[in-house]
Coordinates of C-alpha atoms in Angstrom, one line a residue:
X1 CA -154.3 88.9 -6.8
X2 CA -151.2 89.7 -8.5
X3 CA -153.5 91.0 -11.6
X4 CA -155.5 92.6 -9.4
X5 CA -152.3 94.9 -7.9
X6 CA -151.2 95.2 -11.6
X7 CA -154.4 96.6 -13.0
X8 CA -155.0 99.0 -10.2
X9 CA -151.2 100.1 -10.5
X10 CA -151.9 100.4 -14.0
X11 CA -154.9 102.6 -12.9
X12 CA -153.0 104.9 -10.7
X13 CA -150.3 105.1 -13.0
X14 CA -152.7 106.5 -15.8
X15 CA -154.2 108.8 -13.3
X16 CA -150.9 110.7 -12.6
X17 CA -150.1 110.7 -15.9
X18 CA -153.5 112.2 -16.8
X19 CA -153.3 114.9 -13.6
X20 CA -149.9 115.6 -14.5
X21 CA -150.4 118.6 -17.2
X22 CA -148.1 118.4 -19.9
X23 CA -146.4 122.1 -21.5
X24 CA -148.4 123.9 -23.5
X25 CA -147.0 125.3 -26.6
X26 CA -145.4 129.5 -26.3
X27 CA -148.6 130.3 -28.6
X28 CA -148.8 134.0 -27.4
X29 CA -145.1 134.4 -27.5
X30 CA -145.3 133.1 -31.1
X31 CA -147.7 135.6 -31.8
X32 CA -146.3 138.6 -30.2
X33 CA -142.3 138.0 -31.3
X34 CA -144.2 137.8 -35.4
X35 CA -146.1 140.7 -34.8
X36 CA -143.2 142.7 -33.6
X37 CA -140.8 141.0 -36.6
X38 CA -143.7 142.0 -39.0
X39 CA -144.1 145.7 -37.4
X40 CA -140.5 146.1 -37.8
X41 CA -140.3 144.7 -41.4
X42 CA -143.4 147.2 -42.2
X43 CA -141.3 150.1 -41.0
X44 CA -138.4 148.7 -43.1
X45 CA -136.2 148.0 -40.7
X46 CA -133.4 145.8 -42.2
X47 CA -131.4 143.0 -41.0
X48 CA -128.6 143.7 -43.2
X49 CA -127.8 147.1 -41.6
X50 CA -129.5 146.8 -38.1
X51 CA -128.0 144.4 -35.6
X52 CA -130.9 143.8 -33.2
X53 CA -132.8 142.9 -36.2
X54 CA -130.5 140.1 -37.2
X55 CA -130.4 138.9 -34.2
X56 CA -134.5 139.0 -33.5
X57 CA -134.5 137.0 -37.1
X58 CA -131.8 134.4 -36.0
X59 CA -133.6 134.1 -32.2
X60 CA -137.1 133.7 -33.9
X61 CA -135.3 130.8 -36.0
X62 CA -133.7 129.3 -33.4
X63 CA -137.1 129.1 -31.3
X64 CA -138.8 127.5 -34.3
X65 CA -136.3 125.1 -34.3
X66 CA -136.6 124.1 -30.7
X67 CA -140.6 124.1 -30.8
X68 CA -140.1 121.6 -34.1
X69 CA -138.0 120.1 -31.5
X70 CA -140.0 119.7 -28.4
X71 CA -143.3 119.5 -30.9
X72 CA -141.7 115.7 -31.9
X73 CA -141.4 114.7 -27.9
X74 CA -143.4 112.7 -26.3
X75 CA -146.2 115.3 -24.9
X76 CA -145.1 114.5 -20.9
X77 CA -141.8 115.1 -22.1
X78 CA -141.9 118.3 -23.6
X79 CA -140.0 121.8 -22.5
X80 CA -140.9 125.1 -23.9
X81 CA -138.8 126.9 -21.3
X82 CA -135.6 127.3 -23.7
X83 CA -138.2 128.0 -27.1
X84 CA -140.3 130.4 -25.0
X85 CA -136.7 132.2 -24.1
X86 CA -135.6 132.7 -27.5
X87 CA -139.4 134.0 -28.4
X88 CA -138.9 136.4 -25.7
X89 CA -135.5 137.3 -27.0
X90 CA -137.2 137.9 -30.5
X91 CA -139.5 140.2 -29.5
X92 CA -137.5 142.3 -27.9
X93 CA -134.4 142.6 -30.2
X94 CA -137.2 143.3 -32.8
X95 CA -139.0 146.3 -30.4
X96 CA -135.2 147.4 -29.8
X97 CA -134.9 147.5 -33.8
X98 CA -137.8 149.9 -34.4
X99 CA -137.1 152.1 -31.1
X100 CA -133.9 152.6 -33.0
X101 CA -135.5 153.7 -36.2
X102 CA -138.4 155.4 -35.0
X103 CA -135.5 157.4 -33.2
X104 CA -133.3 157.8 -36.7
X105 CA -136.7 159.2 -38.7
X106 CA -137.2 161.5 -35.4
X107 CA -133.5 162.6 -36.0
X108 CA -133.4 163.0 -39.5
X109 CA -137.2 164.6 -39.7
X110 CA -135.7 167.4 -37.3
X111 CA -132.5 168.1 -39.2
X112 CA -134.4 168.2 -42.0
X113 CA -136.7 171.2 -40.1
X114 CA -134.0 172.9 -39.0
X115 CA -132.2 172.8 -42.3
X116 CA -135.6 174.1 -43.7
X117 CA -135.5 176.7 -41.1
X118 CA -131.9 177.8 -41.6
X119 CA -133.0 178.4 -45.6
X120 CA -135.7 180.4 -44.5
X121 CA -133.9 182.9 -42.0
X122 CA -130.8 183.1 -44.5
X123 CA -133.5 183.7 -47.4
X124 CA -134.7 186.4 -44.9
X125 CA -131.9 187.6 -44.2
X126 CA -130.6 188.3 -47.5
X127 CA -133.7 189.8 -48.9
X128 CA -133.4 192.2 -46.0
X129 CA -129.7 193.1 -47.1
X130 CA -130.8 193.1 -50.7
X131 CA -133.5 195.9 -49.8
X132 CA -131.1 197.7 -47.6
X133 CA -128.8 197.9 -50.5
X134 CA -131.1 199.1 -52.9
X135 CA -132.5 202.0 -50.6
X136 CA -129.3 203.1 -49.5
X137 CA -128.6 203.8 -53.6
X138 CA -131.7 205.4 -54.2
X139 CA -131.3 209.2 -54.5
X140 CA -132.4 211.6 -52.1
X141 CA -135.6 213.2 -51.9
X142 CA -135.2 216.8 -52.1
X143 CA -137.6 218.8 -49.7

């Protein structure tokens, strides 16, 4: 009787265990904080001069770290939450990074035009006084 109750506890035990869904790995996370890291690193955005790019690098280190972490737990026993956090954190620091240079080529792409521009109207401007010059020291037609 007793190895009766023990078998079927064993039973119900594995049954919980079995319904009981253990975390699932931040696999779209993963994907979405490299893509941004990668899209940022293509626009050569650099973590040496640009902040929120050192700190998506360090927060896409850190979440490898925990998911290395939680990956050698026990599968019911795994947490993503803090890994999936940091991925998060990642991505955005890393979309922050290129908002932040797409803005600074913007800037400097519209200096440049206006600088262009400026040439132009002074280039104007002085060819117009150059011409004034030389038909104001043009002699006179006689009628």
């Amino acid at each position: 009787m007793k190895r009766v109750a023990l078998v079927m506890m064993l039973a119900l035990s594995l049954g919980f265990l079995s319904a009981c869904n253990p975390a699932k790995a931040p696999d779209p996370e993963m994907a979405a904080a490299q893509a941004s890291l990668a899209a940022a690193k293509a626009a050569n955005v650099d973590a040496a001069t640009d902040p929120d790019m050192k700190k998506a690098e360090a927060s896409m280190s850190a979440a490898k770290a925990e998911l290395d972490k939680q990956n050698s737990r026990f599968s019911f026993m795994r947490d993503y939450k803090a890994a999936t956090a940091m991925l998060m954190d990642s991505k955005a620091a890393s979309d922050n990074a290129m908002a932040a240079a797409k803005a600074a080529m913007e800037k400097a792409a519209a200096e440049k035009a206006a600088a262009e521009k400026a040439a132009a109207e002074k280039a104007a401007m002085e060819k117009a006084a150059k011409e004034k010059a030389a038909k104001a020291t043009r002699p006179a037609k006689k009628k």
